[in-house]
mmCIF file of C-alpha atoms in Angstrom:
data_model
loop_
_atom_site.group_PDB
_atom_site.id
_atom_site.type_symbol
_atom_site.label_atom_id
_atom_site.label_comp_id
_atom_site.label_asym_id
_atom_site.label_seq_id
_atom_site.Cartn_x
_atom_site.Cartn_y
_atom_site.Cartn_z
ATOM 1 C CA MET B 8 0.057 -0.004 -0.039
ATOM 2 C CA GLU B 9 1.260 3.565 -0.819
ATOM 3 C CA GLN B 10 2.132 5.792 2.091
ATOM 4 C CA GLN B 11 -0.129 8.891 2.239
ATOM 5 C CA ILE B 12 1.594 10.823 4.985
ATOM 6 C CA ILE B 13 4.682 12.913 4.886
ATOM 7 C CA ILE B 14 7.042 12.033 7.762
ATOM 8 C CA PHE B 15 9.782 14.534 8.866
ATOM 9 C CA GLU B 16 12.344 14.907 11.559
ATOM 10 C CA THR B 17 14.171 17.987 12.674
ATOM 11 C CA ASN B 18 17.493 18.521 14.325
ATOM 12 C CA LYS B 19 19.688 21.270 15.707
ATOM 13 C CA LEU B 20 20.364 22.681 12.305
ATOM 14 C CA ASP B 21 16.643 23.387 12.076
ATOM 15 C CA GLY B 22 16.721 25.407 15.360
ATOM 16 C CA ILE B 23 15.376 24.560 18.857
ATOM 17 C CA MET B 24 11.949 22.809 18.757
ATOM 18 C CA SER B 25 10.979 24.071 22.229
ATOM 19 C CA ARG B 26 10.018 27.211 24.132
ATOM 20 C CA ASN B 27 11.589 26.059 27.271
ATOM 21 C CA ARG B 28 13.646 28.625 28.863
ATOM 22 C CA LYS B 29 16.483 26.368 29.543
ATOM 23 C CA PHE B 30 17.434 26.257 25.972
ATOM 24 C CA TYR B 31 17.773 30.054 25.540
ATOM 25 C CA PRO B 32 19.978 32.874 26.787
ATOM 26 C CA ASN B 33 19.033 34.109 30.163
ATOM 27 C CA ASN B 34 18.445 37.731 28.823
ATOM 28 C CA MET B 35 15.570 36.632 26.661
ATOM 29 C CA THR B 36 12.088 37.027 27.851
ATOM 30 C CA GLN B 37 9.383 34.400 27.391
ATOM 31 C CA GLU B 38 7.633 36.556 24.787
ATOM 32 C CA GLU B 39 10.929 36.719 22.824
ATOM 33 C CA ILE B 40 11.326 33.009 23.287
ATOM 34 C CA ASN B 41 7.788 32.305 22.005
ATOM 35 C CA GLU B 42 8.606 34.557 18.884
ATOM 36 C CA LYS B 43 11.799 32.756 18.222
ATOM 37 C CA PHE B 44 10.178 29.423 18.618
ATOM 38 C CA LEU B 45 7.335 30.493 16.080
ATOM 39 C CA GLU B 46 10.072 31.640 13.631
ATOM 40 C CA THR B 47 11.570 28.230 13.917
ATOM 41 C CA ARG B 48 8.266 26.449 13.279
ATOM 42 C CA ILE B 49 7.461 28.594 10.314
ATOM 43 C CA ASN B 50 10.897 27.811 8.820
ATOM 44 C CA ILE B 51 10.502 24.244 9.319
ATOM 45 C CA GLY B 52 7.080 24.315 7.698
ATOM 46 C CA HIS B 53 8.493 26.052 4.627
ATOM 47 C CA LYS B 54 11.150 23.405 4.484
ATOM 48 C CA TYR B 55 8.765 20.343 4.727
ATOM 49 C CA GLY B 56 5.663 21.921 3.120
ATOM 50 C CA PHE B 57 3.179 22.798 5.725
ATOM 51 C CA ASP B 58 2.053 25.854 7.921
ATOM 52 C CA GLY B 59 4.125 26.084 11.050
ATOM 53 C CA LYS B 60 1.274 27.369 12.953
ATOM 54 C CA LYS B 61 -0.705 24.158 12.179
ATOM 55 C CA MET B 62 1.178 21.742 14.381
ATOM 56 C CA PHE B 63 -0.388 19.842 17.186
ATOM 57 C CA GLN B 64 1.568 18.115 20.121
ATOM 58 C CA ALA B 65 -0.169 16.357 23.008
ATOM 59 C CA THR B 66 0.742 17.266 26.625
ATOM 60 C CA HIS B 67 1.691 14.121 28.325
ATOM 61 C CA LYS B 68 1.149 12.781 31.836
ATOM 62 C CA LYS B 69 2.995 14.627 34.597
ATOM 63 C CA LYS B 70 1.345 13.918 37.915
ATOM 64 C CA GLU B 71 3.708 16.395 39.707
ATOM 65 C CA LYS B 72 2.293 19.103 37.521
ATOM 66 C CA GLY B 73 -1.342 17.970 37.977
ATOM 67 C CA ILE B 74 -1.588 16.408 34.472
ATOM 68 C CA ASP B 75 -3.191 13.017 34.879
ATOM 69 C CA TYR B 76 -5.386 10.727 32.831
ATOM 70 C CA PRO B 77 -5.773 7.034 32.116
ATOM 71 C CA ASP B 78 -3.066 5.318 30.439
ATOM 72 C CA GLY B 79 -3.570 5.216 26.650
ATOM 73 C CA LYS B 80 -5.930 8.184 26.441
ATOM 74 C CA TYR B 81 -6.174 9.447 22.819
ATOM 75 C CA ILE B 82 -7.595 12.468 21.197
ATOM 76 C CA ILE B 83 -8.849 12.484 17.548
ATOM 77 C CA ILE B 84 -8.059 15.767 16.071
ATOM 78 C CA ASN B 85 -10.871 17.573 14.300
ATOM 79 C CA LYS B 86 -12.264 20.978 13.410
ATOM 80 C CA SER B 87 -13.010 21.591 17.067
ATOM 81 C CA HIS B 88 -9.380 21.672 17.917
ATOM 82 C CA MET B 89 -8.528 24.194 15.168
ATOM 83 C CA THR B 90 -9.976 27.458 16.521
ATOM 84 C CA GLN B 91 -6.863 29.151 17.605
ATOM 85 C CA GLU B 92 -4.482 31.025 15.158
ATOM 86 C CA ASP B 93 -1.644 28.891 16.378
ATOM 87 C CA TYR B 94 -2.495 25.250 17.044
ATOM 88 C CA TRP B 95 0.416 24.737 19.143
ATOM 89 C CA TYR B 96 -1.211 26.254 22.110
ATOM 90 C CA GLU B 97 -4.263 23.921 21.921
ATOM 91 C CA GLU B 98 -4.230 21.874 25.272
ATOM 92 C CA LEU B 99 -4.330 18.203 24.487
ATOM 93 C CA ASN B 100 -3.706 16.081 27.490
ATOM 94 C CA ALA B 101 -3.198 12.532 26.159
ATOM 95 C CA ASP B 102 -0.737 9.984 25.214
ATOM 96 C CA ILE B 103 -1.946 9.551 21.644
ATOM 97 C CA LEU B 104 -3.104 11.842 18.933
ATOM 98 C CA MET B 105 -4.975 10.654 15.819
ATOM 99 C CA ILE B 106 -6.135 12.377 12.677
ATOM 100 C CA THR B 107 -7.653 11.380 9.210
ATOM 101 C CA SER B 108 -6.809 12.329 5.760
ATOM 102 C CA GLU B 109 -9.797 14.602 5.867
ATOM 103 C CA TYR B 110 -7.444 17.171 7.372
ATOM 104 C CA PRO B 111 -4.430 17.493 5.008
ATOM 105 C CA ASN B 112 -1.238 19.496 5.869
ATOM 106 C CA ILE B 113 -2.154 19.419 9.743
ATOM 107 C CA VAL B 114 0.862 18.099 11.616
ATOM 108 C CA LEU B 115 0.812 15.726 14.510
ATOM 109 C CA GLY B 116 4.248 15.367 16.166
ATOM 110 C CA ASN B 117 6.239 15.453 19.366
ATOM 111 C CA GLN B 118 9.483 17.118 20.611
ATOM 112 C CA THR B 119 12.090 14.626 21.636
ATOM 113 C CA GLY B 120 15.713 14.541 23.001
ATOM 114 C CA ASP B 121 16.201 10.721 22.892
ATOM 115 C CA CYS B 122 12.622 9.244 23.103
ATOM 116 C CA PRO B 123 11.247 7.274 20.208
ATOM 117 C CA ILE B 124 8.198 8.850 18.445
ATOM 118 C CA LEU B 125 5.965 6.254 17.179
ATOM 119 C CA ILE B 126 3.909 7.061 13.969
ATOM 120 C CA ALA B 127 1.208 4.523 12.917
ATOM 121 C CA GLU B 128 -0.454 4.874 9.632
ATOM 122 C CA ASP B 129 -3.542 2.779 8.455
ATOM 123 C CA ARG B 130 -2.929 3.092 4.722
ATOM 124 C CA LYS B 131 -6.337 1.575 3.819
ATOM 125 C CA LEU B 132 -8.535 3.779 6.027
ATOM 126 C CA GLY B 133 -6.548 6.995 5.674
ATOM 127 C CA VAL B 134 -5.869 7.684 9.514
ATOM 128 C CA MET B 135 -2.726 7.938 11.631
ATOM 129 C CA ALA B 136 -1.884 7.876 15.272
ATOM 130 C CA LEU B 137 1.126 9.259 16.856
ATOM 131 C CA SER B 138 2.619 8.798 20.407
ATOM 132 C CA HIS B 139 5.659 9.691 22.480
ATOM 133 C CA CYS B 140 7.274 6.497 23.545
ATOM 134 C CA GLY B 141 10.062 7.153 26.017
ATOM 135 C CA ALA B 142 11.112 4.579 28.435
ATOM 136 C CA THR B 143 8.302 5.381 31.049
ATOM 137 C CA ASP B 144 5.690 5.371 28.224
ATOM 138 C CA ILE B 145 6.931 2.029 27.019
ATOM 139 C CA ASN B 146 6.611 0.699 30.618
ATOM 140 C CA ARG B 147 2.896 1.848 30.369
ATOM 141 C CA GLU B 148 2.562 -0.149 27.138
ATOM 142 C CA ILE B 149 1.812 3.044 25.160
ATOM 143 C CA PRO B 150 3.042 1.401 21.818
ATOM 144 C CA LYS B 151 0.558 -1.320 22.223
ATOM 145 C CA LYS B 152 -2.250 1.098 23.297
ATOM 146 C CA THR B 153 -1.490 3.272 20.186
ATOM 147 C CA ILE B 154 -2.580 0.335 17.895
ATOM 148 C CA LEU B 155 -5.530 -0.464 20.151
ATOM 149 C CA ALA B 156 -6.675 3.092 19.773
ATOM 150 C CA LEU B 157 -6.808 2.624 16.097
ATOM 151 C CA MET B 158 -8.539 -0.651 16.205
ATOM 152 C CA LYS B 159 -11.184 0.704 18.602
ATOM 153 C CA GLU B 160 -11.955 3.903 16.851
ATOM 154 C CA PHE B 161 -11.526 2.939 13.240
ATOM 155 C CA LYS B 162 -11.597 -0.829 13.280
ATOM 156 C CA SER B 163 -8.162 -0.767 11.884
ATOM 157 C CA ASN B 164 -6.700 -4.166 10.434
ATOM 158 C CA PRO B 165 -3.115 -4.725 11.611
ATOM 159 C CA ASP B 166 -2.159 -5.845 8.174
ATOM 160 C CA HIS B 167 -2.926 -2.267 6.980
ATOM 161 C CA ILE B 168 -1.100 -0.379 9.678
ATOM 162 C CA TYR B 169 2.534 0.615 8.862
ATOM 163 C CA LEU B 170 4.762 1.853 11.613
ATOM 164 C CA TYR B 171 7.694 4.388 11.714
ATOM 165 C CA ILE B 172 9.912 4.753 14.871
ATOM 166 C CA GLY B 173 11.908 8.095 14.796
ATOM 167 C CA THR B 174 15.445 8.641 15.592
ATOM 168 C CA CYS B 175 16.096 7.988 19.282
ATOM 169 C CA ALA B 176 18.667 6.736 21.860
ATOM 170 C CA LYS B 177 19.916 3.103 20.931
ATOM 171 C CA LYS B 178 20.770 0.352 23.127
ATOM 172 C CA GLU B 179 24.541 0.531 22.408
ATOM 173 C CA ASN B 180 24.772 4.010 23.847
ATOM 174 C CA TYR B 181 21.761 4.286 26.240
ATOM 175 C CA ILE B 182 23.369 3.068 29.457
ATOM 176 C CA TYR B 183 22.398 3.146 33.125
ATOM 177 C CA GLU B 184 24.703 2.565 36.047
ATOM 178 C CA THR B 185 21.858 0.953 37.986
ATOM 179 C CA TYR B 186 18.729 -0.975 37.038
ATOM 180 C CA PRO B 187 16.283 1.871 36.063
ATOM 181 C CA ASN B 188 13.621 2.579 38.727
ATOM 182 C CA TRP B 189 11.000 3.194 35.955
ATOM 183 C CA ALA B 190 11.208 -0.370 34.573
ATOM 184 C CA THR B 191 8.428 -1.789 36.770
ATOM 185 C CA ASN B 192 6.723 -3.797 33.997
ATOM 186 C CA LYS B 193 8.838 -6.773 33.931
ATOM 187 C CA LYS B 194 7.095 -8.292 30.855
ATOM 188 C CA VAL B 195 7.784 -5.189 28.907
ATOM 189 C CA TRP B 196 11.452 -5.060 29.618
ATOM 190 C CA ASN B 197 12.201 -8.783 29.349
ATOM 191 C CA ASN B 198 15.224 -9.168 27.003
ATOM 192 C CA SER B 199 15.221 -5.380 26.507
ATOM 193 C CA ILE B 200 17.541 -4.416 29.510
ATOM 194 C CA GLU B 201 20.858 -6.269 29.369
ATOM 195 C CA GLN B 202 23.407 -6.105 32.241
ATOM 196 C CA LYS B 203 26.935 -6.054 31.182
ATOM 197 C CA GLU B 204 29.161 -6.102 34.307
ATOM 198 C CA ASN B 205 28.057 -2.999 36.217
ATOM 199 C CA GLU B 206 25.963 -1.280 33.479
ATOM 200 C CA PHE B 207 22.611 -1.728 32.083
ATOM 201 C CA TYR B 208 21.826 -1.249 28.347
ATOM 202 C CA ILE B 209 18.425 -0.028 27.579
ATOM 203 C CA ASP B 210 16.850 -1.208 24.213
ATOM 204 C CA MET B 211 13.786 0.849 23.786
ATOM 205 C CA ILE B 212 13.321 -0.304 20.143
ATOM 206 C CA ASN B 213 13.118 -3.889 21.104
ATOM 207 C CA ALA B 214 10.679 -3.127 24.013
ATOM 208 C CA ILE B 215 8.408 -1.277 21.393
ATOM 209 C CA THR B 216 8.638 -3.924 18.550
ATOM 210 C CA ASN B 217 7.770 -6.602 21.054
ATOM 211 C CA GLN B 218 4.530 -4.759 21.982
ATOM 212 C CA LEU B 219 3.757 -4.253 18.159
ATOM 213 C CA SER B 220 4.331 -7.775 17.376
ATOM 214 C CA GLU B 221 1.867 -8.680 19.997
ATOM 215 C CA MET B 222 -0.648 -6.673 18.193
ATOM 216 C CA GLY B 223 0.097 -8.296 14.917
ATOM 217 C CA ILE B 224 2.019 -5.464 13.345
ATOM 218 C CA THR B 225 4.684 -6.477 10.851
ATOM 219 C CA ASN B 226 5.318 -3.455 8.758
ATOM 220 C CA ILE B 227 7.775 -1.559 10.927
ATOM 221 C CA ASP B 228 10.362 1.107 9.720
ATOM 222 C CA ILE B 229 12.948 2.072 12.231
ATOM 223 C CA SER B 230 15.289 5.154 11.946
ATOM 224 C CA ASP B 231 18.878 3.771 11.982
ATOM 225 C CA LYS B 232 20.232 6.958 13.493
ATOM 226 C CA ASP B 233 21.048 7.405 17.218
ATOM 227 C CA THR B 234 20.357 10.717 18.848
ATOM 228 C CA ILE B 235 23.210 10.217 21.346
ATOM 229 C CA THR B 236 25.860 9.847 18.509
ATOM 230 C CA THR B 237 24.538 11.251 15.353
ATOM 231 C CA LYS B 238 25.873 14.715 14.548
ATOM 232 C CA ASP B 239 23.382 17.607 14.788
ATOM 233 C CA TYR B 240 20.871 15.725 16.748
ATOM 234 C CA ALA B 241 20.014 17.081 20.155
ATOM 235 C CA SER B 242 20.351 14.446 22.912
ATOM 236 C CA HIS B 243 19.419 14.993 26.626
ATOM 237 C CA TYR B 244 21.409 11.839 27.630
ATOM 238 C CA ALA B 245 24.582 13.079 25.920
ATOM 239 C CA PHE B 246 24.048 16.423 27.317
ATOM 240 C CA ILE B 247 23.836 15.385 31.030
ATOM 241 C CA HIS B 248 26.895 13.163 30.245
ATOM 242 C CA GLY B 249 28.923 16.190 29.405
ATOM 243 C CA LYS B 250 28.368 16.830 25.574
ATOM 244 C CA LYS B 251 27.140 20.483 26.038
ATOM 245 C CA GLU B 252 26.836 21.000 22.252
ATOM 246 C CA LYS B 253 24.042 18.228 22.279
ATOM 247 C CA THR B 254 21.597 20.647 23.990
ATOM 248 C CA GLY B 255 18.284 21.330 22.309
ATOM 249 C CA GLN B 256 15.138 19.441 21.079
ATOM 250 C CA ASN B 257 14.370 17.608 18.032
ATOM 251 C CA PHE B 258 10.949 16.990 16.491
ATOM 252 C CA VAL B 259 9.333 14.093 14.641
ATOM 253 C CA GLY B 260 5.999 14.756 12.997
ATOM 254 C CA ALA B 261 3.775 13.674 10.083
ATOM 255 C CA TYR B 262 0.964 15.090 8.117
ATOM 256 C CA TYR B 263 -1.345 14.060 5.260
ATOM 257 C CA LYS B 264 -0.607 15.300 1.871
ATOM 258 C CA ARG B 265 -3.230 17.362 0.133
ATOM 259 C CA LYS B 266 -4.641 15.243 -2.703
ATOM 260 C CA ASN B 267 -4.320 16.614 -6.240
ATOM 261 C CA HIS B 268 -7.679 17.039 -8.033
ATOM 262 C CA ARG B 269 -7.846 16.573 -11.763
#
C-alpha cells in the first residue's frame, strides 16, 4: 500500500523545537522565546511543506504538575481543535493523537531529546496515530495502546497499519549505572535491558517492537540514527553526560498530503 503521509524529523540545524527557557539565553524574555520558537516552526514548515502554525503536540502525563489521565488516552483531532490562530497552544492532555486524511497539511508530532516517536498509519482507511514512546511510556505499554486506539476507533486491520519509529537513543549508547527504577513492567522489559558487568543497556526499540508484534504489526520502519551519537541531533542523555553541544530539542512529525484533484 502506498504511504499517504509525509514524515519528517528536525534536528539542531533546524533550530530549537521548544520554548523552554533552559534552551535560550538568560536575557531573553518568554515573549521573545515564543517569537523565536514560532519563527523556527515557520521555517520548518517552509522546508517540509506545511504551515508552522498548524502543528499539534499532546501534553503528556505529569502527575507532579497535575496532568493525569488514564493510560492510553487518545484524542482524535478535528475542526473543534482548530479554533486558535496557532494550533501549538491547543491543550491536548493525552498519550496519543490521531487524525484522518480529511485534514491535510495538519501536523501531528512531538518534541524529543532521545525518546522514540511512534507514527502508525492505516494506509487503507487514511488515518494515523502518533505517540511519544519514551522509556516510561513504553513501561505503560503506550506502543500497544496506540494500535489499540486505531483498532477501537477505526476498526483498523493490523495488516494495513504501517509503523515508523523515529530517531532515538539506541541500546549501544543508552546506558544506566543501576537498574532503572521506571522499569516496573517486567514483561515489557524482558530481554530489553541487558546487564554487562555494572552497566545496564536499555533497548527501547526492542521493547516497542515486542509490543507491536503482540498486536500483529509486521510493517515497521525504524530510523537507524542514534540521537546520542548522530551529529546535529540534540540528545538529553549526551548533554547530561558532558556533551554540552548536544543541548536542544528535535521534533518528529507527520501530516497527510493534500490530494491533487484533476
